[in-house]
Amino acid sequence: MTQEIEIEFKNLLTKHQYEQLLQDFHIRKNAIHRQTNHYFDTPTQAIRKLQSGLRIREIGEYYECTLKEKNAEHAHLETTDQLTAAQAQKMLEGEGFFAQEVAKKLAIHSIPLDQLRVFGSLTTDRVEIPYKEGLLVFDHSYYLQCDDYEVEYEAKDAIRGKAIFDEFLQQYGIPKQETDKKIARFMKALQQQNS
């Protein structure tokens, strides 16, 4: 189990901006790794109502379950448990919950584990690059009938991180725009699909 505060800044990109950044940073195809997030909530959206997100992330043969709880504008408390492939599969099928530390956090919020269901999956092709005291991330995500592109900057300090990220956007001529988290973009697309 790990628990950490994640401070991140993000901005949507056009396909052209994304491809230009891959070129500018000399990113080779083999540096891009694929991951899939499987999102959970209850039928009453108890987790969403807490401004939180619950997912199992699958990267190759590696699985982890993470609860992200908002605790500041650009910061989230992440509680993560590593899972075996068999545990992840059972959780995805609604046959038990094997992320013990995440379960403890959910219990604090009175979220019944037996009501958790997967409501969708989102696949991302990701590149991570150390950049000025933090981590720069280029993502191309696929979900429902959408695909989108974004840049993220993970920082240790919110004020310094914001300055570095704003400078990065300016340097690469990327207009700053409010950008929802992936789970929120997924939910919007799901609501549009169902309406």
Tab-separated table of C-alpha atoms in Angstrom:
chain	number	residue	atom	x	y	z
A	1	MET	CA	0.000	0.000	0.000
A	2	THR	CA	1.170	3.451	-0.803
A	3	GLN	CA	-0.387	6.728	0.120
A	4	GLU	CA	0.736	9.988	-1.405
A	5	ILE	CA	-0.418	13.476	-2.252
A	6	GLU	CA	-0.469	13.936	-6.007
A	7	ILE	CA	-0.074	17.527	-7.206
A	8	GLU	CA	-0.754	17.782	-10.912
A	9	PHE	CA	-1.575	20.302	-13.584
A	10	LYS	CA	-3.139	19.336	-16.889
A	11	ASN	CA	-4.096	20.822	-20.211
A	12	LEU	CA	-5.900	19.343	-23.194
A	13	LEU	CA	-3.991	19.258	-26.479
A	14	THR	CA	-4.963	19.007	-30.121
A	15	LYS	CA	-3.678	15.979	-32.016
A	16	HIS	CA	-1.218	18.272	-33.803
A	17	GLN	CA	0.107	19.748	-30.505
A	18	TYR	CA	0.497	16.256	-29.064
A	19	GLU	CA	2.402	14.978	-32.099
A	20	GLN	CA	4.581	18.117	-32.114
A	21	LEU	CA	5.504	17.568	-28.431
A	22	LEU	CA	6.445	13.942	-29.147
A	23	GLN	CA	8.723	15.283	-31.899
A	24	ASP	CA	10.151	18.139	-29.817
A	25	PHE	CA	11.014	15.749	-26.970
A	26	HIS	CA	12.366	13.057	-29.359
A	27	ILE	CA	9.953	10.406	-28.097
A	28	ARG	CA	10.398	6.986	-29.674
A	29	LYS	CA	7.455	4.601	-30.117
A	30	ASN	CA	8.946	2.149	-27.574
A	31	ALA	CA	8.876	4.892	-24.894
A	32	ILE	CA	5.061	4.977	-25.066
A	33	HIS	CA	3.343	2.495	-22.767
A	34	ARG	CA	-0.317	1.532	-22.719
A	35	GLN	CA	-2.422	1.431	-19.581
A	36	THR	CA	-6.115	0.853	-19.002
A	37	ASN	CA	-8.118	2.350	-16.141
A	38	HIS	CA	-11.284	0.495	-15.096
A	39	TYR	CA	-13.516	2.895	-13.149
A	40	PHE	CA	-15.800	1.881	-10.270
A	41	ASP	CA	-18.693	3.513	-8.471
A	42	THR	CA	-21.950	2.563	-6.774
A	43	PRO	CA	-25.324	2.868	-8.580
A	44	THR	CA	-25.917	6.083	-6.576
A	45	GLN	CA	-22.490	7.480	-7.602
A	46	ALA	CA	-21.330	7.650	-3.986
A	47	ILE	CA	-17.669	8.018	-4.967
A	48	ARG	CA	-18.315	10.720	-7.540
A	49	LYS	CA	-20.338	12.669	-4.970
A	50	LEU	CA	-17.211	12.754	-2.779
A	51	GLN	CA	-15.305	14.334	-5.711
A	52	SER	CA	-13.232	11.170	-5.726
A	53	GLY	CA	-12.387	8.414	-8.166
A	54	LEU	CA	-11.809	4.675	-7.804
A	55	ARG	CA	-9.998	2.649	-10.424
A	56	ILE	CA	-8.049	-0.466	-11.187
A	57	ARG	CA	-5.109	0.379	-13.428
A	58	GLU	CA	-3.738	-2.330	-15.667
A	59	ILE	CA	-0.272	-1.943	-17.210
A	60	GLY	CA	0.727	-5.172	-18.935
A	61	GLU	CA	0.719	-7.794	-16.169
A	62	TYR	CA	0.759	-5.190	-13.365
A	63	TYR	CA	-2.474	-4.217	-11.552
A	64	GLU	CA	-3.198	-1.663	-8.859
A	65	CYS	CA	-6.324	-0.267	-7.237
A	66	THR	CA	-6.308	3.454	-6.425
A	67	LEU	CA	-8.735	5.708	-4.611
A	68	LYS	CA	-8.133	9.387	-5.466
A	69	GLU	CA	-9.629	11.843	-2.984
A	70	LYS	CA	-9.581	15.567	-3.729
A	71	ASN	CA	-7.927	17.553	-0.955
A	72	ALA	CA	-6.990	20.831	-2.708
A	73	GLU	CA	-7.464	22.500	-6.094
A	74	HIS	CA	-4.593	20.698	-7.827
A	75	ALA	CA	-3.949	17.981	-5.242
A	76	HIS	CA	-5.372	14.542	-4.507
A	77	LEU	CA	-4.668	12.017	-1.787
A	78	GLU	CA	-4.040	8.701	-3.515
A	79	THR	CA	-4.344	5.401	-1.663
A	80	THR	CA	-3.060	2.488	-3.761
A	81	ASP	CA	-2.925	-1.279	-3.281
A	82	GLN	CA	-1.103	-3.579	-5.665
A	83	LEU	CA	-3.215	-6.520	-6.904
A	84	THR	CA	-2.541	-9.855	-8.534
A	85	ALA	CA	-4.067	-10.467	-11.968
A	86	ALA	CA	-6.541	-12.919	-10.369
A	87	GLN	CA	-7.602	-10.413	-7.684
A	88	ALA	CA	-8.078	-7.669	-10.293
A	89	GLN	CA	-10.157	-9.994	-12.491
A	90	LYS	CA	-12.417	-10.948	-9.584
A	91	MET	CA	-12.907	-7.302	-8.612
A	92	LEU	CA	-13.748	-6.397	-12.226
A	93	GLU	CA	-16.357	-9.178	-12.216
A	94	GLY	CA	-17.834	-7.959	-8.895
A	95	GLU	CA	-16.618	-11.041	-6.994
A	96	GLY	CA	-14.929	-9.512	-3.964
A	97	PHE	CA	-12.730	-6.549	-3.098
A	98	PHE	CA	-9.033	-7.256	-2.501
A	99	ALA	CA	-7.557	-3.761	-2.074
A	100	GLN	CA	-7.434	-3.692	1.730
A	101	GLU	CA	-6.145	-0.154	2.355
A	102	VAL	CA	-8.533	1.274	-0.243
A	103	ALA	CA	-11.363	-0.673	1.430
A	104	LYS	CA	-10.510	0.957	4.783
A	105	LYS	CA	-10.734	4.436	3.204
A	106	LEU	CA	-14.066	3.559	1.535
A	107	ALA	CA	-15.392	2.330	4.897
A	108	ILE	CA	-14.655	5.751	6.426
A	109	HIS	CA	-17.068	7.194	3.829
A	110	SER	CA	-19.622	4.352	4.404
A	111	ILE	CA	-19.349	3.140	0.807
A	112	PRO	CA	-20.586	-0.475	0.587
A	113	LEU	CA	-18.018	-2.598	-1.269
A	114	ASP	CA	-20.689	-5.030	-2.501
A	115	GLN	CA	-22.357	-2.195	-4.452
A	116	LEU	CA	-19.233	-1.226	-6.410
A	117	ARG	CA	-19.473	-1.872	-10.148
A	118	VAL	CA	-17.245	-1.122	-13.120
A	119	PHE	CA	-18.960	1.575	-15.168
A	120	GLY	CA	-16.347	1.869	-17.885
A	121	SER	CA	-12.763	1.653	-19.037
A	122	LEU	CA	-10.370	4.159	-20.545
A	123	THR	CA	-7.118	3.247	-22.319
A	124	THR	CA	-4.181	5.643	-22.454
A	125	ASP	CA	-0.945	5.617	-24.408
A	126	ARG	CA	1.414	7.422	-22.008
A	127	VAL	CA	4.897	8.935	-22.070
A	128	GLU	CA	6.555	10.104	-18.838
A	129	ILE	CA	9.588	12.406	-18.876
A	130	PRO	CA	11.503	13.888	-15.926
A	131	TYR	CA	11.161	17.668	-16.335
A	132	LYS	CA	12.292	20.534	-14.084
A	133	GLU	CA	11.811	19.065	-10.580
A	134	GLY	CA	8.779	17.005	-11.619
A	135	LEU	CA	7.325	14.677	-14.218
A	136	LEU	CA	5.906	15.664	-17.598
A	137	VAL	CA	3.301	13.295	-19.033
A	138	PHE	CA	1.935	13.148	-22.585
A	139	ASP	CA	-1.301	11.140	-22.864
A	140	HIS	CA	-3.423	9.947	-25.767
A	141	SER	CA	-6.619	8.443	-24.315
A	142	TYR	CA	-9.342	6.313	-25.934
A	143	TYR	CA	-12.800	5.843	-24.415
A	144	LEU	CA	-16.311	5.268	-25.744
A	145	GLN	CA	-16.273	6.967	-29.175
A	146	CYS	CA	-13.717	9.580	-28.080
A	147	ASP	CA	-10.029	10.021	-28.150
A	148	ASP	CA	-8.236	12.991	-26.655
A	149	TYR	CA	-4.768	14.291	-25.936
A	150	GLU	CA	-3.373	16.021	-22.879
A	151	VAL	CA	-0.214	17.088	-21.136
A	152	GLU	CA	0.150	16.724	-17.363
A	153	TYR	CA	2.824	17.994	-15.027
A	154	GLU	CA	3.248	16.283	-11.661
A	155	ALA	CA	5.013	18.463	-9.101
A	156	LYS	CA	6.147	18.274	-5.500
A	157	ASP	CA	4.997	21.838	-4.758
A	158	ALA	CA	1.762	23.435	-6.022
A	159	ILE	CA	3.062	27.001	-6.418
A	160	ARG	CA	6.351	26.049	-8.102
A	161	GLY	CA	4.571	23.396	-10.184
A	162	LYS	CA	2.020	25.875	-11.493
A	163	ALA	CA	4.774	28.318	-12.501
A	164	ILE	CA	6.741	25.586	-14.314
A	165	PHE	CA	3.625	24.293	-16.090
A	166	ASP	CA	2.452	27.760	-17.148
A	167	GLU	CA	5.961	28.464	-18.495
A	168	PHE	CA	5.925	25.138	-20.396
A	169	LEU	CA	2.560	25.935	-22.047
A	170	GLN	CA	3.781	29.393	-23.016
A	171	GLN	CA	7.089	28.075	-24.394
A	172	TYR	CA	5.295	25.555	-26.648
A	173	GLY	CA	2.510	27.947	-27.696
A	174	ILE	CA	-0.261	25.879	-26.108
A	175	PRO	CA	-3.335	27.908	-25.081
A	176	LYS	CA	-4.203	27.312	-21.432
A	177	GLN	CA	-7.616	25.718	-20.874
A	178	GLU	CA	-9.528	24.258	-17.962
A	179	THR	CA	-9.108	20.505	-18.209
A	180	ASP	CA	-11.167	17.925	-16.341
A	181	LYS	CA	-9.613	14.740	-14.999
A	182	LYS	CA	-9.895	11.699	-17.262
A	183	ILE	CA	-12.683	10.170	-15.180
A	184	ALA	CA	-14.740	13.384	-15.480
A	185	ARG	CA	-14.218	13.501	-19.259
A	186	PHE	CA	-15.237	9.845	-19.431
A	187	MET	CA	-18.398	10.546	-17.387
A	188	LYS	CA	-19.382	13.461	-19.664
A	189	ALA	CA	-18.949	11.278	-22.750
A	190	LEU	CA	-20.963	8.488	-21.083
A	191	GLN	CA	-23.815	10.886	-20.221
A	192	GLN	CA	-23.859	12.223	-23.800
A	193	GLN	CA	-23.909	8.680	-25.153
A	194	ASN	CA	-26.812	7.722	-22.872
A	195	SER	CA	-28.909	10.865	-23.476
